[in-house]
XYZ file of C-alpha atoms in Angstrom:
563
model
C -28.529 50.261 -6.389
C -25.615 52.558 -7.183
C -25.864 54.853 -10.211
C -22.914 56.831 -11.537
C -23.681 59.671 -13.967
C -21.029 61.251 -16.166
C -22.058 64.834 -16.920
C -24.293 67.062 -14.850
C -25.971 69.461 -17.260
C -29.307 68.796 -19.022
C -29.596 65.016 -19.471
C -27.381 64.070 -16.530
C -29.034 66.379 -14.014
C -32.518 65.344 -15.146
C -31.665 61.637 -14.871
C -30.228 62.128 -11.377
C -33.244 64.006 -10.030
C -35.730 61.594 -11.623
C -33.931 58.525 -10.247
C -34.174 59.986 -6.779
C -37.897 60.653 -7.168
C -38.380 57.027 -8.213
C -35.976 55.387 -5.763
C -35.315 56.989 -2.375
C -32.690 54.384 -1.495
C -30.499 54.580 -4.628
C -26.944 55.858 -4.272
C -26.440 58.486 -6.970
C -23.096 60.083 -7.846
C -22.702 62.713 -10.569
C -19.258 63.571 -11.946
C -19.063 66.880 -13.834
C -15.831 67.952 -15.506
C -16.606 71.686 -15.344
C -17.207 73.695 -12.199
C -20.965 73.934 -12.676
C -23.960 71.625 -12.960
C -27.473 71.995 -14.289
C -26.621 75.213 -16.084
C -28.524 76.851 -18.933
C -26.380 76.580 -22.077
C -28.989 78.508 -24.010
C -28.685 81.480 -21.661
C -24.923 81.928 -22.025
C -24.973 84.464 -24.918
C -27.424 86.606 -22.958
C -25.046 86.806 -20.006
C -22.334 88.052 -22.367
C -24.761 90.734 -23.598
C -25.839 91.856 -20.099
C -29.419 90.695 -20.655
C -28.819 88.259 -17.789
C -26.706 90.096 -15.228
C -26.576 87.666 -12.301
C -24.127 84.811 -12.976
C -25.945 82.643 -10.433
C -29.047 82.833 -12.641
C -27.240 80.630 -15.176
C -27.263 77.627 -12.857
C -30.549 75.938 -12.002
C -28.949 73.822 -9.267
C -25.651 73.667 -7.397
C -23.896 70.664 -5.856
C -25.119 71.894 -2.485
C -28.746 72.276 -3.561
C -28.682 68.826 -5.182
C -27.475 67.326 -1.919
C -29.988 69.213 0.237
C -33.049 68.439 -1.859
C -32.230 65.127 -3.533
C -29.451 63.571 -1.435
C -27.348 63.266 -4.590
C -23.552 63.372 -4.468
C -22.537 65.877 -7.155
C -18.796 66.321 -7.677
C -17.773 69.173 -9.974
C -14.239 69.476 -11.365
C -14.123 65.695 -11.578
C -13.335 64.081 -14.930
C -14.081 60.448 -15.725
C -11.036 59.150 -17.594
C -11.959 55.528 -18.332
C -14.791 53.045 -18.082
C -14.160 49.411 -17.144
C -17.372 47.601 -18.158
C -16.013 44.176 -17.194
C -15.800 45.127 -13.520
C -18.397 47.934 -13.660
C -16.168 50.778 -12.535
C -14.935 54.144 -13.760
C -11.593 55.885 -13.286
C -12.005 59.456 -12.047
C -9.584 62.349 -11.658
C -10.162 65.216 -9.244
C -9.103 68.149 -11.433
C -8.359 70.362 -8.434
C -6.046 67.976 -6.598
C -4.923 65.657 -9.404
C -5.904 62.595 -7.371
C -7.268 59.590 -9.281
C -9.589 56.906 -7.959
C -12.001 54.207 -9.127
C -15.736 54.350 -8.503
C -17.936 51.269 -8.925
C -21.443 51.329 -10.362
C -24.467 49.130 -10.895
C -25.797 51.423 -13.631
C -23.785 53.998 -15.575
C -25.276 57.011 -17.375
C -23.186 58.856 -19.952
C -24.262 62.456 -20.541
C -20.994 64.108 -21.626
C -22.700 66.427 -24.120
C -20.866 67.891 -27.069
C -17.860 70.141 -27.479
C -17.379 73.072 -29.849
C -16.115 71.862 -33.194
C -12.449 72.789 -33.471
C -11.319 73.052 -37.088
C -7.822 71.902 -37.914
C -6.644 75.346 -38.903
C -3.555 77.351 -37.989
C -3.990 79.893 -35.218
C -6.763 78.315 -33.150
C -4.588 78.650 -30.027
C -4.606 82.475 -30.144
C -5.719 84.051 -26.847
C -8.267 86.300 -28.547
C -10.034 83.316 -30.100
C -12.925 81.903 -28.050
C -15.560 79.191 -28.012
C -18.841 79.305 -26.116
C -20.159 76.118 -24.567
C -19.654 76.168 -20.794
C -20.122 78.691 -18.012
C -16.341 79.024 -17.852
C -16.272 79.902 -21.583
C -18.858 82.586 -20.900
C -16.894 84.125 -18.045
C -13.752 84.116 -20.174
C -15.488 86.063 -22.960
C -17.164 88.420 -20.504
C -13.925 89.100 -18.662
C -12.115 89.784 -21.943
C -14.768 92.289 -23.032
C -14.717 94.114 -19.696
C -10.905 94.151 -19.569
C -9.958 94.823 -23.194
C -13.024 96.762 -24.437
C -12.915 95.239 -27.941
C -14.525 97.242 -30.715
C -14.994 94.420 -33.235
C -15.664 90.687 -33.362
C -15.761 88.014 -36.044
C -17.950 84.980 -35.463
C -17.139 81.889 -37.489
C -20.495 80.165 -37.790
C -24.110 81.181 -38.174
C -26.138 78.687 -36.158
C -28.020 79.252 -32.903
C -25.020 80.264 -30.790
C -23.474 82.377 -33.557
C -26.648 84.380 -34.150
C -27.480 84.828 -30.463
C -23.933 85.896 -29.635
C -23.801 88.230 -32.650
C -26.921 90.001 -31.414
C -25.610 90.329 -27.871
C -22.185 91.600 -28.939
C -23.829 94.094 -31.272
C -26.032 95.335 -28.431
C -22.805 95.961 -26.477
C -21.665 98.234 -29.311
C -19.204 95.953 -31.123
C -18.885 95.822 -34.886
C -19.827 92.204 -35.646
C -19.181 90.050 -38.709
C -20.449 86.506 -39.248
C -18.478 84.417 -41.708
C -19.223 80.873 -42.821
C -18.987 78.558 -45.805
C -22.725 77.967 -46.418
C -24.542 80.822 -48.126
C -27.153 81.055 -45.406
C -27.494 81.278 -41.658
C -29.559 78.760 -39.697
C -29.400 75.487 -41.636
C -32.756 74.234 -40.225
C -34.368 76.930 -42.392
C -34.614 76.762 -46.154
C -32.524 79.405 -47.932
C -35.599 81.409 -48.939
C -36.782 81.687 -45.315
C -33.249 82.400 -44.090
C -33.236 85.525 -46.285
C -35.606 87.129 -43.773
C -33.071 86.461 -41.001
C -30.274 87.911 -43.121
C -32.234 91.118 -43.692
C -32.829 91.555 -39.957
C -29.150 90.998 -39.177
C -28.038 93.525 -41.795
C -30.668 96.004 -40.581
C -28.991 95.951 -37.169
C -25.490 96.397 -38.556
C -24.276 92.790 -38.636
C -21.967 92.168 -41.582
C -22.579 88.825 -43.288
C -19.779 87.101 -45.175
C -21.609 84.053 -46.507
C -20.128 81.516 -48.890
C -16.662 82.188 -47.447
C -14.163 79.559 -46.315
C -12.025 80.284 -43.249
C -8.449 79.046 -43.715
C -6.817 80.117 -40.455
C -6.143 82.846 -37.921
C -3.169 85.133 -37.326
C -2.361 87.622 -34.594
C -2.066 91.010 -36.208
C -1.945 94.562 -34.879
C -3.177 93.690 -31.408
C -6.076 91.710 -32.846
C -6.793 88.703 -35.040
C -6.860 88.321 -38.813
C -9.364 85.737 -40.002
C -7.838 84.310 -43.171
C -10.304 83.616 -45.979
C -9.999 81.635 -49.172
C -10.006 83.923 -52.249
C -10.675 87.036 -50.174
C -8.955 89.610 -48.008
C -8.599 88.741 -44.304
C -11.162 89.999 -41.817
C -9.553 91.843 -38.922
C -11.148 91.966 -35.470
C -10.288 92.464 -31.818
C -11.752 89.051 -30.950
C -12.971 85.908 -32.741
C -15.509 83.325 -31.616
C -15.651 79.853 -33.168
C -19.314 78.888 -33.429
C -19.211 76.439 -36.327
C -21.117 73.740 -34.495
C -20.610 71.028 -31.923
C -19.150 67.529 -32.003
C -20.286 64.679 -29.711
C -17.842 64.362 -26.798
C -17.461 60.597 -26.894
C -13.782 59.743 -26.447
C -14.658 58.065 -23.146
C -17.268 55.869 -24.849
C -14.881 55.015 -27.692
C -12.171 53.831 -25.302
C -14.730 51.688 -23.475
C -15.697 49.937 -26.706
C -19.257 51.278 -27.021
C -20.773 51.236 -30.483
C -20.481 54.639 -32.176
C -22.445 56.152 -35.052
C -22.669 59.504 -36.839
C -19.658 61.707 -36.070
C -18.651 59.167 -33.421
C -21.854 59.712 -31.462
C -22.997 56.989 -29.077
C -25.475 54.517 -30.549
C -28.459 53.866 -28.281
C -31.771 52.044 -28.644
C -35.150 53.610 -27.873
C -34.632 52.832 -24.158
C -31.413 54.901 -24.344
C -29.317 51.769 -23.715
C -25.876 51.589 -25.303
C -24.299 48.482 -26.804
C -22.810 47.601 -23.391
C -25.128 46.246 -20.673
C -26.009 48.599 -17.800
C -24.597 51.636 -19.602
C -27.052 54.279 -20.800
C -26.418 57.505 -22.727
C -28.358 60.673 -23.468
C -28.088 64.231 -24.715
C -25.917 65.834 -27.365
C -23.515 62.863 -27.407
C -26.033 60.310 -28.723
C -27.350 59.364 -32.128
C -31.137 59.422 -32.358
C -33.816 58.662 -34.903
C -35.420 61.667 -36.541
C -39.110 61.527 -35.735
C -40.196 62.611 -39.228
C -37.761 60.708 -41.442
C -36.663 57.788 -39.286
C -33.076 58.562 -40.307
C -30.172 58.449 -37.871
C -29.571 62.027 -36.720
C -27.681 64.293 -34.374
C -29.933 66.892 -32.776
C -28.257 68.926 -30.048
C -31.179 70.572 -28.253
C -32.067 70.894 -24.580
C -35.615 69.542 -24.860
C -34.650 66.132 -26.261
C -31.746 65.842 -23.797
C -34.017 66.386 -20.808
C -36.578 63.870 -22.078
C -33.856 61.291 -22.690
C -32.516 61.732 -19.155
C -35.988 61.114 -17.755
C -36.402 57.986 -19.906
C -33.094 56.593 -18.637
C -34.184 57.147 -15.039
C -37.481 55.358 -15.644
C -35.738 52.359 -17.161
C -33.031 52.156 -14.500
C -35.787 52.099 -11.894
C -37.685 49.234 -13.533
C -39.883 51.064 -16.001
C -40.165 50.715 -19.756
C -39.995 54.249 -21.170
C -39.013 54.714 -24.796
C -37.740 57.659 -26.829
C -39.782 58.194 -29.977
C -37.217 60.315 -31.782
C -36.214 63.955 -32.131
C -38.227 66.378 -34.229
C -35.850 69.338 -34.090
C -38.377 71.891 -32.839
C -36.572 75.133 -32.034
C -37.095 78.856 -31.686
C -34.612 81.725 -31.878
C -34.645 85.444 -31.110
C -32.986 87.541 -33.822
C -33.094 91.157 -32.633
C -36.766 92.097 -33.121
C -37.617 88.928 -35.059
C -38.465 85.422 -33.926
C -37.527 82.435 -36.090
C -38.844 78.951 -35.394
C -38.782 75.566 -37.060
C -39.959 72.003 -36.558
C -39.592 68.780 -38.517
C -37.539 68.916 -41.706
C -37.225 71.663 -44.276
C -37.916 71.363 -47.974
C -34.221 71.108 -48.857
C -33.710 68.132 -46.556
C -36.892 66.455 -47.749
C -35.749 66.571 -51.349
C -32.247 65.367 -50.484
C -33.912 62.342 -48.891
C -35.804 61.687 -52.112
C -39.198 62.786 -50.809
C -41.600 64.463 -53.219
C -42.016 67.569 -51.130
C -44.078 70.689 -51.688
C -44.731 73.729 -49.523
C -47.098 76.624 -49.039
C -45.817 80.053 -48.075
C -48.121 82.589 -46.480
C -47.857 85.896 -44.652
C -50.707 86.142 -42.140
C -50.970 88.711 -39.358
C -50.249 87.712 -35.757
C -53.799 88.631 -34.748
C -57.026 90.078 -36.130
C -56.387 92.831 -38.640
C -58.907 95.210 -37.096
C -57.222 95.019 -33.669
C -54.240 97.417 -33.408
C -50.678 96.168 -33.386
C -50.850 93.093 -35.582
C -47.587 92.146 -37.296
C -46.936 89.973 -40.315
C -45.279 86.584 -39.987
C -44.010 84.451 -42.863
C -44.877 80.762 -42.666
C -43.613 77.890 -44.770
C -45.315 74.552 -44.251
C -43.723 71.543 -45.951
C -45.647 68.418 -46.861
C -45.335 65.315 -49.001
C -47.098 65.332 -52.336
C -49.793 62.716 -52.938
C -49.937 61.634 -49.262
C -50.008 65.177 -47.793
C -47.974 63.934 -44.846
C -46.877 66.909 -42.762
C -43.061 67.095 -42.863
C -42.085 70.374 -41.266
C -42.669 74.078 -40.836
C -40.701 77.302 -40.581
C -41.955 80.647 -39.317
C -40.231 84.026 -39.187
C -42.037 86.982 -37.667
C -42.697 88.928 -34.509
C -45.601 88.052 -32.202
C -47.208 84.623 -32.093
C -44.467 82.710 -33.909
C -43.741 80.391 -30.982
C -47.443 79.612 -30.548
C -47.909 78.565 -34.179
C -44.735 76.488 -34.405
C -45.774 74.556 -31.311
C -49.177 73.825 -32.827
C -47.485 72.578 -35.997
C -44.958 70.535 -33.995
C -47.837 68.892 -32.152
C -49.628 68.174 -35.423
C -46.513 66.464 -36.815
C -46.100 64.395 -33.656
C -49.753 63.369 -33.823
C -49.310 62.162 -37.406
C -51.791 64.626 -38.851
C -51.936 65.256 -42.563
C -51.226 68.779 -43.746
C -54.781 69.067 -45.046
C -56.103 68.464 -41.529
C -54.593 71.705 -40.251
C -57.755 73.386 -41.482
C -59.785 71.381 -38.956
C -57.891 72.404 -35.815
C -60.039 74.266 -33.298
C -57.670 76.972 -32.056
C -58.251 79.731 -29.509
C -59.324 83.091 -30.884
C -59.688 86.590 -29.522
C -58.759 89.724 -31.497
C -55.620 90.573 -29.457
C -54.198 87.070 -29.927
C -55.291 85.565 -33.208
C -57.825 85.605 -36.033
C -60.962 83.572 -36.501
C -58.967 81.884 -39.259
C -55.732 81.205 -37.405
C -52.510 81.239 -39.489
C -52.212 77.471 -38.951
C -55.754 77.012 -40.265
C -54.892 79.236 -43.232
C -51.970 76.981 -44.133
C -54.367 74.027 -43.969
C -56.871 75.793 -46.237
C -54.162 76.412 -48.818
C -52.922 72.829 -48.755
C -56.498 71.566 -48.952
C -56.993 73.742 -52.040
C -53.924 72.141 -53.610
C -55.252 68.691 -52.753
C -58.597 69.500 -54.382
C -57.113 71.058 -57.500
C -58.235 74.586 -56.630
C -54.706 75.961 -56.289
C -51.691 75.472 -58.542
C -48.519 77.213 -57.441
C -45.334 78.497 -58.967
C -42.271 79.164 -56.835
C -39.304 81.523 -56.663
C -36.945 79.082 -58.359
C -39.376 78.772 -61.272
C -38.806 82.426 -62.148
C -35.666 81.735 -64.172
C -37.564 79.370 -66.469
C -40.765 81.373 -66.915
C -41.514 81.946 -70.594
C -40.810 85.578 -71.521
C -41.418 84.964 -75.230
C -45.118 85.779 -75.117
C -46.219 82.156 -74.740
C -47.502 82.847 -71.223
C -49.213 85.697 -69.396
C -47.142 87.150 -66.544
C -49.649 88.978 -64.396
C -49.247 91.209 -61.322
C -52.615 91.931 -59.682
C -51.502 94.469 -57.063
C -52.605 98.080 -57.180
C -50.953 100.465 -59.614
C -49.158 102.159 -56.726
C -47.737 98.907 -55.424
C -46.664 97.908 -58.914
C -44.896 101.240 -59.426
C -42.878 100.805 -56.230
C -41.408 97.473 -57.325
C -42.105 94.791 -59.893
C -40.690 91.775 -61.675
C -39.457 92.457 -65.188
C -41.892 91.231 -67.840
C -45.019 91.249 -65.667
C -48.037 93.329 -66.632
C -50.273 94.984 -64.066
C -54.029 94.419 -63.867
C -55.325 95.062 -60.319
C -57.458 92.177 -59.060
C -60.531 94.377 -58.640
C -60.379 95.266 -62.352
C -59.628 91.760 -63.587
C -63.152 90.629 -64.488
C -63.653 93.710 -66.661
C -60.308 93.269 -68.406
C -60.277 89.555 -69.198
C -60.172 90.415 -72.895
C -56.584 91.611 -72.365
C -55.514 88.072 -71.409
C -55.151 85.284 -73.969
C -57.119 82.240 -72.692
C -54.855 79.940 -74.695
C -51.817 80.857 -72.617
C -51.024 79.826 -69.037
C -51.102 82.725 -66.588
C -48.482 83.142 -63.843
C -49.973 85.444 -61.221
C -48.444 87.369 -58.309
C -49.613 89.872 -55.692
C -48.124 91.273 -52.493
C -48.805 88.327 -50.152
C -50.442 85.598 -52.254
C -54.073 86.227 -51.289
C -55.186 88.581 -54.045
C -53.330 86.517 -56.632
C -55.200 83.425 -55.408
C -58.478 85.294 -55.861
C -57.307 86.315 -59.338
C -56.459 82.696 -60.143
C -59.957 81.610 -59.142
C -61.463 84.343 -61.333
C -59.338 83.194 -64.245
C -60.001 79.503 -63.623
C -63.725 80.204 -63.504
C -63.439 81.707 -66.980
C -61.476 78.792 -68.424
C -57.921 80.021 -67.949
C -54.940 77.957 -66.714
C -53.733 80.118 -63.799
C -50.927 79.549 -61.278
C -50.340 81.463 -58.064
C -46.936 82.615 -56.789
C -46.165 81.120 -53.373
C -45.359 83.858 -50.895
C -46.204 86.959 -52.897
C -44.068 89.860 -54.090
C -43.012 90.739 -50.531
C -41.421 87.299 -50.170
C -39.969 87.389 -53.691
C -38.360 90.755 -53.025
C -36.734 89.613 -49.760
C -35.285 86.463 -51.337
C -34.131 88.196 -54.537
C -32.419 91.030 -52.663
C -30.681 88.613 -50.307
C -29.359 86.420 -53.088
C -28.130 89.457 -55.002
C -26.238 90.728 -51.944
C -24.620 87.342 -51.316
C -23.618 86.773 -54.919
C -22.296 90.311 -55.438
C -19.980 89.886 -52.452
C -18.354 86.729 -53.857
C -15.312 87.142 -56.131
C -15.460 86.006 -59.738
C -14.641 82.362 -60.218
C -16.024 81.145 -56.907
C -18.763 78.534 -56.841
C -22.014 80.452 -56.992
């Protein structure tokens, strides 16, 4: 059996190595257009920032190591130009010599990945404008920084690569600005959770120009002007386009393979394309979202590696199937960690799901053990059924642990109320007897049993300020004096029972505290005395972060723009 693989990074390299482990006699040829195989895309920004200093550390394998260990023929700087399914062959060009030749196959694996999205804007050919996707891209940026010593950079795009590169450039001492059309960074997060990321970026000197539309680029004064709609240009010594990636599927299109979202390759759950004996995996393919069942594009290393393994199993006579992508991811943002899995509340509602969420701010470990730090968790679930839809966490220690527990719970089909039943490891330096994941389950269980009714940030604009409701802040007097919401009265929770006569039992009470715990206790006190009480999800700390962020974004936009 002869297997030809197009692309030698995550999915392609995994498929090649797995095929060899399953079939010692197979002939395996990998064609990789760049000069490197099996490299760590996710590590590229950290090489730019000198966190990773050895360029060889970026590559997990080399053509030579593949041949020594796996007897696989890996040919870098070779581009596959065409596929001929009728005679099961590909046309290949050696990019170093220019020679072209045909290579036959019994099975063909397409793992071309994705390419940086290139907007159709004037000026994208400017030498000081970069993209970051390959090792060569990384060396080009690194060489430019070491040669030209730029003092400023504009990044167009605020996803994973944009944020990671912004941090690393800032650590090198550059003035960094992120500009993009959406009013938030990190689209997998809801806007309220993204506000915590924005605050961390601003704290470290990153300028955020959100809600801005880039209209082009011009060379100016030895640098680049980033032209913005309805705003003055942003000037910088260098610009990086990080507005996303597009499936690299021109080869598949020419071969007549069925294409889907953004011209991605359509595959079934065995990773088979519409053409017999041709498989595809990685960032170039359309997948089913594990939570929604919708067709999706999810460009992450974990799914790509799993898909490559599944292809190898099936080529070698197995029957492995891909269950879908869940979008689990984690990101370092200076001192913070942000993580997400499943879908966010915004997406759920766009899909017509009746979604709800709890927001909590537990400590990373037991409060009495030194060094605990607060994390903010948002767990999204479907009303009535309490199906677990997704989760987002922003914090310091222990974020990755909790998101992985929640990702596992989603994959296992657990209901959100069942999070309270999980038996999770506890010792004071690592967790609490009531783990943050358990706490989210307790809160959702309280909602399910009618013990907790919430109000949310977006409800604030419609709260009755005409005296028909009680707006109650149950923090201490000192906390209340340091910051409050207009119209709220202060009765500390520990005084509430003795001051119930100050609250009209005929009016609904909207209650808030610093984190949501004391206000929940206050709501139970009020409910036990016959009041209709509702608890603010997230507490004043969360409210303050979201309100400040939205005010900063809106104040930066010129009058007349869509707010």
